[in-house]
CSV table of C-alpha atoms and ligand atoms in Angstrom, one decimal:
chain,number,residue,atom,x,y,z
D,1,MET,CA,130.1,113.6,77.3
D,2,ALA,CA,132.8,111.6,79.1
D,3,LEU,CA,131.9,109.5,82.2
D,4,ALA,CA,134.4,107.8,84.5
D,5,ASN,CA,136.3,104.7,83.2
D,6,GLY,CA,136.7,106.2,79.7
D,7,ILE,CA,133.1,105.6,78.7
D,8,THR,CA,131.4,108.2,76.7
D,9,LEU,CA,127.9,109.5,76.0
D,10,ARG,CA,126.7,110.5,72.4
D,11,SER,CA,123.9,110.8,70.0
D,12,ALA,CA,123.3,107.8,68.1
D,13,THR,CA,123.6,107.7,64.2
D,14,GLU,CA,121.9,105.3,61.8
D,15,SER,CA,124.9,103.1,61.5
D,16,ASP,CA,124.6,102.3,65.2
D,17,PHE,CA,121.2,100.6,64.7
D,18,PRO,CA,122.5,96.9,64.4
D,19,ALA,CA,124.5,97.4,67.6
D,20,ILE,CA,121.6,99.0,69.5
D,21,VAL,CA,119.4,96.0,68.5
D,22,GLU,CA,122.0,93.6,69.6
D,23,LEU,CA,122.4,95.3,72.9
D,24,ALA,CA,118.4,95.3,73.5
D,25,GLU,CA,118.2,91.6,72.6
D,26,VAL,CA,121.1,90.7,75.0
D,27,CYS,CA,119.7,92.9,77.9
D,28,PHE,CA,115.9,91.6,77.4
D,29,GLY,CA,116.9,88.1,76.6
D,30,MET,CA,114.8,87.9,73.2
D,31,ARG,CA,115.1,88.2,69.7
D,32,TYR,CA,113.0,90.8,67.7
D,33,ASP,CA,111.1,89.7,64.8
D,34,ARG,CA,111.9,91.2,61.4
D,35,VAL,CA,109.0,93.5,61.2
D,36,GLU,CA,109.8,95.0,64.7
D,37,ILE,CA,113.4,95.7,63.5
D,38,ASP,CA,112.0,97.2,60.4
D,39,ASN,CA,109.9,99.5,62.2
D,40,ILE,CA,111.7,100.5,65.5
D,41,PRO,CA,113.2,103.6,63.8
D,42,GLY,CA,109.6,104.8,62.7
D,43,LEU,CA,108.5,104.5,66.3
D,44,PHE,CA,111.8,105.7,67.9
D,45,PRO,CA,114.1,107.6,65.6
D,46,THR,CA,117.7,106.4,66.0
D,47,ASP,CA,119.0,109.9,65.8
D,48,ARG,CA,117.0,110.6,69.1
D,49,ALA,CA,119.0,107.8,70.9
D,50,ILE,CA,121.6,108.3,73.5
D,51,VAL,CA,124.4,105.8,73.5
D,52,ALA,CA,127.1,104.9,76.1
D,53,VAL,CA,130.3,103.7,74.3
D,54,ASP,CA,133.3,102.0,75.8
D,55,ASP,CA,136.3,101.4,73.5
D,56,GLY,CA,134.2,101.7,70.5
D,57,GLN,CA,131.4,99.4,71.6
D,58,ILE,CA,127.9,100.5,72.4
D,59,VAL,CA,127.4,99.4,76.1
D,60,GLY,CA,124.4,101.6,77.0
D,61,HIS,CA,121.4,103.0,75.3
D,62,THR,CA,118.1,104.9,75.6
D,63,VAL,CA,115.8,106.4,73.1
D,64,ASP,CA,112.6,108.5,73.1
D,65,THR,CA,109.8,109.8,71.0
D,66,THR,CA,107.1,112.6,71.7
D,67,MET,CA,103.8,111.1,72.3
D,68,THR,CA,100.4,112.9,72.6
D,69,VAL,CA,98.8,111.3,75.7
D,70,THR,CA,95.3,111.8,77.2
D,71,VAL,CA,95.0,113.3,80.6
D,72,PRO,CA,91.9,113.5,83.0
D,73,GLY,CA,89.4,115.7,81.5
D,74,GLU,CA,90.0,114.3,77.8
D,75,GLY,CA,92.6,117.1,77.2
D,76,THR,CA,96.0,115.9,76.0
D,77,VAL,CA,99.8,116.6,77.1
D,78,GLN,CA,102.9,116.0,75.2
D,79,ALA,CA,105.1,113.3,76.7
D,80,CYS,CA,108.6,112.1,76.1
D,81,GLY,CA,108.0,108.2,75.6
D,82,VAL,CA,111.3,106.6,76.7
D,83,SER,CA,112.2,103.1,75.5
D,84,SER,CA,114.7,100.5,75.2
D,85,VAL,CA,116.8,101.6,78.2
D,86,THR,CA,119.7,99.0,78.3
D,87,VAL,CA,123.2,98.6,79.7
D,88,ALA,CA,125.4,95.6,78.8
D,89,PRO,CA,125.7,93.0,81.5
D,90,THR,CA,129.5,93.5,81.2
D,91,HIS,CA,129.0,97.2,82.3
D,92,ARG,CA,126.3,97.0,84.9
D,93,ARG,CA,126.2,99.2,88.1
D,94,ARG,CA,128.8,101.7,87.0
D,95,GLY,CA,126.3,104.6,86.8
D,96,ILE,CA,125.6,104.3,83.1
D,97,LEU,CA,121.9,104.3,83.5
D,98,ARG,CA,122.2,107.3,85.9
D,99,ALA,CA,124.1,109.0,83.3
D,100,LEU,CA,121.8,108.1,80.4
D,101,TYR,CA,118.9,109.4,82.4
D,102,THR,CA,120.6,112.8,83.3
D,103,GLU,CA,121.3,113.5,79.7
D,104,GLN,CA,117.8,112.3,78.7
D,105,HIS,CA,116.1,114.5,81.2
D,106,ALA,CA,118.3,117.6,80.1
D,107,ARG,CA,117.2,117.1,76.4
D,108,THR,CA,113.5,116.6,77.4
D,109,GLU,CA,113.6,119.7,79.5
D,110,ALA,CA,115.2,121.6,76.8
D,111,GLU,CA,112.5,120.5,74.2
D,112,GLY,CA,109.9,121.8,76.9
D,113,VAL,CA,108.2,118.6,77.2
D,114,PRO,CA,106.2,118.5,80.5
D,115,LEU,CA,106.1,114.7,81.1
D,116,THR,CA,108.1,111.7,80.5
D,117,MET,CA,107.0,107.9,80.6
D,118,PHE,CA,108.1,104.4,80.1
D,119,THR,CA,107.2,100.9,80.9
D,120,ALA,CA,109.5,99.7,83.6
D,121,SER,CA,111.1,96.3,83.7
D,122,GLU,CA,111.5,96.3,87.5
D,123,GLY,CA,109.8,98.2,90.3
D,124,THR,CA,112.9,99.3,92.2
D,125,ILE,CA,114.9,101.2,89.9
D,126,TYR,CA,113.0,104.3,88.8
D,127,GLY,CA,111.8,106.0,91.9
D,128,ARG,CA,115.2,107.5,92.4
D,129,PHE,CA,115.0,109.1,89.1
D,130,GLY,CA,111.5,110.8,89.9
D,131,TYR,CA,109.1,108.2,88.3
D,132,GLY,CA,106.0,106.8,90.0
D,133,PRO,CA,103.7,104.0,88.7
D,134,ALA,CA,100.9,105.7,87.1
D,135,THR,CA,98.5,103.2,85.7
D,136,VAL,CA,97.2,99.8,87.0
D,137,ALA,CA,96.5,96.6,85.2
D,138,ASN,CA,94.9,93.4,86.6
D,139,GLU,CA,95.4,90.2,84.8
D,140,VAL,CA,92.2,88.3,85.3
D,141,SER,CA,91.4,84.6,84.4
D,142,ILE,CA,87.7,83.7,84.0
D,143,ASP,CA,86.4,80.1,84.2
D,144,ARG,CA,84.1,80.6,81.1
D,145,LYS,CA,82.0,77.7,81.4
D,146,LYS,CA,80.7,78.9,84.9
D,147,ALA,CA,80.4,82.6,84.0
D,148,GLU,CA,76.8,83.8,83.4
D,149,PHE,CA,75.4,87.3,82.9
D,150,ARG,CA,73.1,88.5,85.6
D,151,PRO,CA,69.4,88.5,84.7
D,152,GLY,CA,68.6,92.0,83.2
D,153,THR,CA,72.1,92.6,81.8
D,154,PRO,CA,71.5,94.1,78.4
D,155,ASP,CA,72.4,92.2,75.3
D,156,PRO,CA,73.1,94.9,72.8
D,157,GLY,CA,74.4,92.7,70.0
D,158,GLY,CA,76.4,94.2,67.1
D,159,VAL,CA,79.4,92.0,67.2
D,160,ARG,CA,80.9,90.2,64.2
D,161,THR,CA,83.8,87.9,63.8
D,162,ALA,CA,86.2,89.4,61.2
D,163,LYS,CA,89.6,88.7,59.7
D,164,LEU,CA,92.5,91.0,61.0
D,165,ALA,CA,93.4,92.0,57.3
D,166,ASP,CA,89.9,93.3,56.8
D,167,SER,CA,89.6,95.2,60.0
D,168,HIS,CA,92.7,97.5,60.1
D,169,ASP,CA,90.7,100.7,59.4
D,170,HIS,CA,88.1,99.8,62.0
D,171,ILE,CA,90.6,99.0,64.7
D,172,ARG,CA,92.5,102.1,64.0
D,173,GLU,CA,89.3,104.4,64.1
D,174,VAL,CA,87.9,102.7,67.3
D,175,TYR,CA,91.3,103.0,69.1
D,176,ASP,CA,91.7,106.6,68.4
D,177,ARG,CA,88.1,107.4,69.7
D,178,TRP,CA,89.1,105.2,72.8
D,179,ARG,CA,92.4,106.9,73.5
D,180,ARG,CA,90.9,110.3,73.4
D,181,LEU,CA,88.7,109.5,76.4
D,182,THR,CA,91.3,107.4,78.4
D,183,PRO,CA,93.8,109.1,80.5
D,184,GLY,CA,97.4,107.6,80.1
D,185,ALA,CA,96.6,106.2,76.4
D,186,GLN,CA,98.6,107.7,73.7
D,187,ALA,CA,98.1,108.5,70.0
D,188,ARG,CA,99.2,105.4,68.1
D,189,PRO,CA,101.8,105.9,65.3
D,190,GLU,CA,101.5,104.0,62.0
D,191,ALA,CA,104.7,102.0,62.7
D,192,ASN,CA,103.0,100.4,65.8
D,193,TRP,CA,100.0,99.4,63.8
D,194,THR,CA,102.4,97.9,61.0
D,195,ILE,CA,103.9,95.8,63.8
D,196,TRP,CA,100.6,94.6,65.3
D,197,PHE,CA,99.0,93.9,61.9
D,198,ALA,CA,101.9,91.7,61.0
D,199,ASP,CA,101.2,89.7,64.2
D,200,PRO,CA,104.9,88.8,64.9
D,201,GLU,CA,105.4,85.3,66.2
D,202,ARG,CA,107.3,86.8,69.4
D,203,PHE,CA,104.0,88.3,70.6
D,204,ARG,CA,102.2,85.0,70.3
D,205,ASP,CA,103.8,83.0,73.1
D,206,GLY,CA,102.9,79.6,71.3
D,207,ALA,CA,99.3,80.6,70.9
D,208,SER,CA,97.6,81.3,67.5
D,209,THR,CA,97.4,84.3,65.4
D,210,LEU,CA,95.1,87.1,66.2
D,211,PHE,CA,91.4,86.5,66.1
D,212,VAL,CA,89.1,89.6,65.8
D,213,LEU,CA,85.7,90.5,67.2
D,214,THR,CA,84.3,93.9,66.1
D,215,HIS,CA,81.5,96.2,67.2
D,216,PRO,CA,80.6,99.5,65.7
D,217,ASP,CA,82.1,101.0,69.1
D,218,GLY,CA,84.8,98.4,69.9
D,219,TYR,CA,87.0,95.5,69.0
D,220,VAL,CA,88.7,92.6,70.5
D,221,LEU,CA,92.0,90.9,69.6
D,222,TYR,CA,92.5,87.7,71.1
D,223,ARG,CA,94.5,84.4,70.7
D,224,ARG,CA,93.6,80.6,71.2
D,225,GLN,CA,95.7,78.0,72.8
D,226,TRP,CA,95.6,74.7,74.4
D,227,ARG,CA,97.1,74.9,77.8
D,228,ASP,CA,97.2,72.6,80.8
D,229,ASP,CA,94.4,70.5,79.2
D,230,GLU,CA,92.3,73.8,78.8
D,231,SER,CA,91.0,75.8,75.7
D,232,VAL,CA,92.2,79.2,76.6
D,233,ALA,CA,91.3,82.6,74.7
D,234,THR,CA,93.9,85.4,75.6
D,235,VAL,CA,92.7,88.9,75.0
D,236,ALA,CA,95.7,90.8,73.3
D,237,GLU,CA,93.7,94.1,73.2
D,238,PHE,CA,90.2,94.9,74.1
D,239,ARG,CA,88.9,98.4,73.2
D,240,ALA,CA,85.3,99.6,73.9
D,241,VAL,CA,84.4,103.3,73.4
D,242,THR,CA,80.7,102.7,74.9
D,243,LEU,CA,79.5,100.5,77.9
D,244,GLU,CA,77.2,98.9,75.2
D,245,ALA,CA,80.3,97.6,73.2
D,246,HIS,CA,81.9,96.6,76.4
D,247,ILE,CA,79.0,94.3,77.3
D,248,ALA,CA,78.4,93.1,73.8
D,249,LEU,CA,82.0,92.0,73.3
D,250,TRP,CA,82.2,90.3,76.7
D,251,ARG,CA,79.0,88.5,76.0
D,252,VAL,CA,80.5,87.0,72.9
D,253,LEU,CA,84.0,86.2,74.5
D,254,LEU,CA,82.2,84.4,77.4
D,255,SER,CA,79.6,82.4,75.2
D,256,MET,CA,82.0,80.8,73.0
D,257,ASP,CA,81.7,77.0,72.8
D,258,LEU,CA,84.8,74.8,73.1
D,259,LEU,CA,86.4,77.4,75.4
D,260,ASP,CA,87.4,76.8,79.0
D,261,ARG,CA,89.0,80.0,80.0
D,262,VAL,CA,89.3,83.7,79.0
D,263,GLU,CA,92.3,85.7,80.1
D,264,ALA,CA,92.4,89.3,79.8
D,265,GLU,CA,93.8,92.6,81.4
D,266,LEU,CA,91.2,94.7,83.3
D,267,VAL,CA,91.6,98.3,84.9
D,268,ASP,CA,90.2,98.5,88.5
D,269,ASP,CA,86.9,100.1,87.5
D,270,ASP,CA,86.1,97.6,84.8
D,271,PRO,CA,82.5,96.5,85.4
D,272,LEU,CA,82.8,93.0,84.2
D,273,PRO,CA,82.8,91.4,87.7
D,274,TRP,CA,79.3,93.0,88.4
D,275,LEU,CA,77.8,91.9,85.1
D,276,VAL,CA,78.1,88.2,85.8
D,277,THR,CA,76.4,86.2,88.6
D,278,ASN,CA,79.4,85.1,90.4
D,279,PRO,CA,82.0,88.1,90.6
D,280,ARG,CA,84.6,85.7,91.9
D,281,LEU,CA,84.9,84.0,88.6
D,282,VAL,CA,86.7,87.0,87.3
D,283,ARG,CA,89.9,86.0,89.4
D,284,THR,CA,92.8,88.5,89.4
D,285,LYS,CA,96.0,86.4,88.7
D,286,SER,CA,98.5,89.5,89.0
D,287,ARG,CA,98.3,93.3,89.3
D,288,TYR,CA,101.0,95.4,88.0
D,289,ASP,CA,102.0,98.8,86.9
D,290,GLY,CA,101.4,99.6,83.0
D,291,VAL,CA,103.3,102.9,82.9
D,292,TRP,CA,105.5,104.9,84.9
D,293,ALA,CA,105.3,108.7,84.7
D,294,ARG,CA,107.5,111.6,85.6
D,295,ILE,CA,106.6,115.3,85.6
D,296,MET,CA,109.1,117.4,84.1
D,297,ASP,CA,107.4,120.8,84.4
D,298,VAL,CA,104.8,121.0,87.3
D,299,PRO,CA,102.9,124.0,86.1
D,300,ALA,CA,102.6,122.7,82.6
D,301,ALA,CA,101.7,119.3,83.5
D,302,LEU,CA,99.2,120.2,86.3
D,303,SER,CA,97.4,122.8,84.2
D,304,ALA,CA,96.9,120.4,81.4
D,305,ARG,CA,94.4,118.0,83.3
D,306,THR,CA,91.2,118.8,84.9
D,307,TYR,CA,90.2,118.2,88.5
D,308,ARG,CA,87.1,116.9,90.2
D,309,THR,CA,86.6,119.7,92.9
D,310,ASP,CA,88.0,123.3,93.3
D,311,LEU,CA,91.2,123.5,95.2
D,312,ASP,CA,93.6,126.2,96.6
D,313,ILE,CA,96.8,124.8,97.6
D,314,VAL,CA,100.5,125.2,97.9
D,315,LEU,CA,102.4,122.2,97.3
D,316,THR,CA,106.3,121.6,98.0
D,317,VAL,CA,107.4,119.2,95.4
D,318,ALA,CA,110.8,117.4,96.0
D,319,ASP,CA,112.8,116.7,92.9
D,320,PRO,CA,116.3,115.9,93.9
D,321,PHE,CA,117.5,114.1,90.9
D,322,ARG,CA,116.8,116.9,88.8
D,323,ASP,CA,117.7,119.5,91.5
D,324,ALA,CA,114.4,121.0,90.8
D,325,GLY,CA,111.1,121.1,92.5
D,326,GLY,CA,110.0,123.9,94.8
D,327,ASN,CA,106.7,125.5,95.9
D,328,PHE,CA,103.8,125.6,93.5
D,329,ALA,CA,100.4,127.3,94.0
D,330,LEU,CA,97.7,125.2,92.5
D,331,ARG,CA,94.1,126.8,92.1
D,332,VAL,CA,91.4,125.0,90.6
D,333,ARG,CA,88.0,126.4,89.5
D,334,ASP,CA,85.3,124.5,87.8
D,335,GLY,CA,87.9,121.7,87.0
D,336,VAL,CA,90.4,124.0,85.3
D,337,ALA,CA,93.7,124.5,87.0
D,338,GLU,CA,96.1,127.4,87.3
D,339,CYS,CA,99.7,126.5,88.6
D,340,ALA,CA,102.8,128.7,89.2
D,341,PRO,CA,105.8,128.8,91.2
D,342,THR,CA,105.2,130.6,94.5
D,343,GLY,CA,106.9,132.1,97.5
D,344,ARG,CA,103.9,130.9,99.8
D,345,SER,CA,104.6,128.3,102.4
D,346,ALA,CA,103.3,124.8,101.8
D,347,ASP,CA,100.0,123.3,102.7
D,348,LEU,CA,101.2,119.7,101.5
D,349,GLU,CA,104.6,118.2,100.6
D,350,LEU,CA,105.3,115.3,98.4
D,351,GLY,CA,108.0,113.9,96.0
D,352,ILE,CA,107.9,114.4,92.2
D,353,ASP,CA,107.5,110.4,91.9
D,354,VAL,CA,104.3,110.5,94.0
D,355,LEU,CA,102.9,113.6,92.2
D,356,SER,CA,103.5,111.8,88.9
D,357,SER,CA,101.8,108.6,90.2
D,358,LEU,CA,98.7,110.9,91.0
D,359,TYR,CA,98.7,112.5,87.7
D,360,PHE,CA,96.7,110.3,85.6
D,361,GLY,CA,94.3,109.4,88.6
D,362,ALA,CA,95.3,105.8,89.1
D,363,HIS,CA,96.3,106.2,92.7
D,364,ARG,CA,94.8,108.2,95.7
D,365,ALA,CA,96.6,110.9,97.7
D,366,ARG,CA,95.3,109.7,100.8
D,367,VAL,CA,96.9,106.2,100.3
D,368,PHE,CA,100.3,107.7,99.8
D,369,ALA,CA,99.9,109.8,102.9
D,370,ALA,CA,99.1,106.8,104.9
D,371,ALA,CA,102.3,105.4,103.5
D,372,HIS,CA,104.2,108.6,104.7
D,373,ARG,CA,104.8,109.6,101.2
D,374,ILE,CA,102.7,112.7,101.5
D,375,GLN,CA,102.7,115.2,104.3
D,376,ALA,CA,99.7,117.4,104.7
D,377,LYS,CA,99.2,120.5,107.0
D,378,ASP,CA,96.0,119.1,108.3
D,379,PRO,CA,93.4,116.4,107.4
D,380,ALA,CA,91.1,118.8,105.5
D,381,VAL,CA,94.1,119.6,103.1
D,382,LEU,CA,94.6,116.1,102.4
D,383,ARG,CA,91.0,115.5,101.8
D,384,ALA,CA,90.6,118.4,99.4
D,385,PHE,CA,93.8,117.3,97.6
D,386,ASP,CA,92.7,113.8,97.2
D,387,ASP,CA,89.1,114.7,96.1
D,388,ALA,CA,90.4,117.1,93.5
D,389,PHE,CA,93.0,114.6,91.9
D,390,ALA,CA,90.7,111.4,91.9
D,391,GLY,CA,89.9,110.5,88.3
D,392,ASP,CA,86.5,109.8,86.7
D,393,ARG,CA,87.9,107.1,84.4
D,394,ASP,CA,90.7,104.7,85.2
D,395,PRO,CA,93.8,105.3,83.2
D,396,GLU,CA,95.4,102.8,81.0
D,397,LEU,CA,98.3,102.5,78.7
D,398,GLY,CA,97.2,102.6,75.0
D,399,TRP,CA,100.2,100.7,73.2
D,400,PHE,CA,103.1,99.2,75.0
D,401,PHE,CA,106.5,100.6,74.1
F,1,COA,C1,118.5,98.3,84.5
F,1,COA,C2,119.8,98.6,84.0
F,1,COA,C3,119.6,99.6,82.7
F,1,COA,C4,120.6,99.4,85.0
F,1,COA,O1,121.6,99.9,84.4
F,1,COA,P1,123.1,100.3,85.3
F,1,COA,O2,123.9,101.1,84.4
F,1,COA,O3,123.6,99.0,86.0
F,1,COA,O4,122.4,101.3,86.2
F,1,COA,P2,123.3,102.4,87.4
F,1,COA,O5,124.7,101.7,87.6
F,1,COA,O6,123.1,103.5,86.6
F,1,COA,O7,122.4,102.5,88.5
F,1,COA,C5,121.7,103.5,88.9
F,1,COA,C6,121.0,103.3,90.3
F,1,COA,O8,119.9,102.3,90.1
F,1,COA,C7,120.1,101.2,90.8
F,1,COA,N1,119.9,100.1,90.1
F,1,COA,C8,120.0,99.8,88.9
F,1,COA,N2,119.6,98.6,88.5
F,1,COA,C9,118.9,98.1,89.5
F,1,COA,C10,117.9,96.9,89.6
F,1,COA,N3,117.9,96.0,88.6
F,1,COA,N4,117.6,96.9,90.9
F,1,COA,C11,117.5,97.7,91.9
F,1,COA,N5,118.4,98.8,91.7
F,1,COA,C12,119.0,98.9,90.5
F,1,COA,C13,121.7,101.3,91.1
F,1,COA,O9,122.0,100.5,92.4
F,1,COA,C14,121.9,102.7,91.2
F,1,COA,O10,121.5,103.1,92.4
F,1,COA,P3,122.2,104.6,93.0
F,1,COA,O11,122.8,105.4,92.1
F,1,COA,O12,121.0,105.1,93.6
F,1,COA,O13,123.1,104.0,94.0
F,1,COA,C15,120.6,97.4,83.4
F,1,COA,O14,120.9,96.5,84.4
F,1,COA,C16,119.8,96.7,82.3
F,1,COA,O15,120.1,96.9,81.1
F,1,COA,N6,118.9,95.8,82.7
F,1,COA,C17,118.3,94.8,81.7
F,1,COA,C18,117.2,95.6,80.9
F,1,COA,C19,116.4,96.5,81.8
F,1,COA,O16,115.8,96.1,82.7
F,1,COA,N7,116.2,97.7,81.2
F,1,COA,C20,115.3,98.7,81.8
F,1,COA,C21,114.2,98.7,81.0
F,1,COA,S1,112.9,99.9,81.7
């Protein structure tokens, strides 16, 4: 496909891979570790990449893979996971990203995949393409020496220290049980485990290699570091399938000698602040979006998840970037939805980016309505829509891509 200025878009071939890696390193300002380079094609096959080429040089790139992602109600949906979206600094703001996304969406639509997802480098770029932030992560810092569990908090035990090399099967097995419960979490391909288990230096940020705690229903991967005269443990991955595992693992993390601070990522509903006597000690340093989602097929996506309450509603969904959208009747009984295009007039209007932000249950419809991003016929319609879409479990990204 030819763009203006003689730039063309085409599918990548294996021989493009070194140039694609170089472009990503230039654009993201880092160098991959060898193990990442060796495993990227296993995660994101190069022949699925789209490249923009100017005078024989690759100046733009996007790639995707199909992911199995959990939705509210513990069902799954297929999603196109987009990665490494890059445009050379010499070719910015000429519409290359826009062209790459137009082509990416056309391919996803042709494959009939109802959702696309990615992790965004900036918050202002992707709303125009129909994406909305769809999970929330809170980066917390805990003054370990002051943290005490409330009297009466269970102490389930069962945690062991372990070597990473001896824990691969346990970690894989627990992750898989966890992701089946957690909206937004993806099945994890072997190539991603290979990278994690190699523990590349780039991931360490000057800290130690990974330490491991295991529990029959959970695990923690963390690193240790001296920082600003403090001994810090930074949790790289915390997965607990049960509340017992959650408490047991936190009890060990917060009882380590010679440790001043624990840093971790929590979802909004993580009970940790309420397990300790002083909830302020679980101090939120930053709060950010984990994954951005975009519904490609409204009926398929909306009928894949379950809902909290019955609902009969007609939505007008605006999707100008794809020249799609329209009116959809959504009927929910006992949690199960039927959704189809309809000629009936709308009860509620919203953009595809907002519907996508609501999809996994991280955000509430009433909040978007307060921000003038949802227009409802009357307050009762908004309340019913808000109740039905609310999730029972906070969504979370499973593995970063
Ligand atoms: C982000 C990036 C891919 C944009 O590529 P680009 O070809 O310059 O983007 P386009 O010219 O197609 O711009 C598309 C639209 O997005 C807007 N846009 C692009 N980058 C933006 C930015 N950083 N902040 C705000 N808006 C941005 C443009 O203004 C344009 O708006 P419009 O078409 O509605 O007028 C490129 O700057 C890049 O590679 N950055 C570093 C790596 C990165 O952040 N990648 C994204 C990973 S998720």
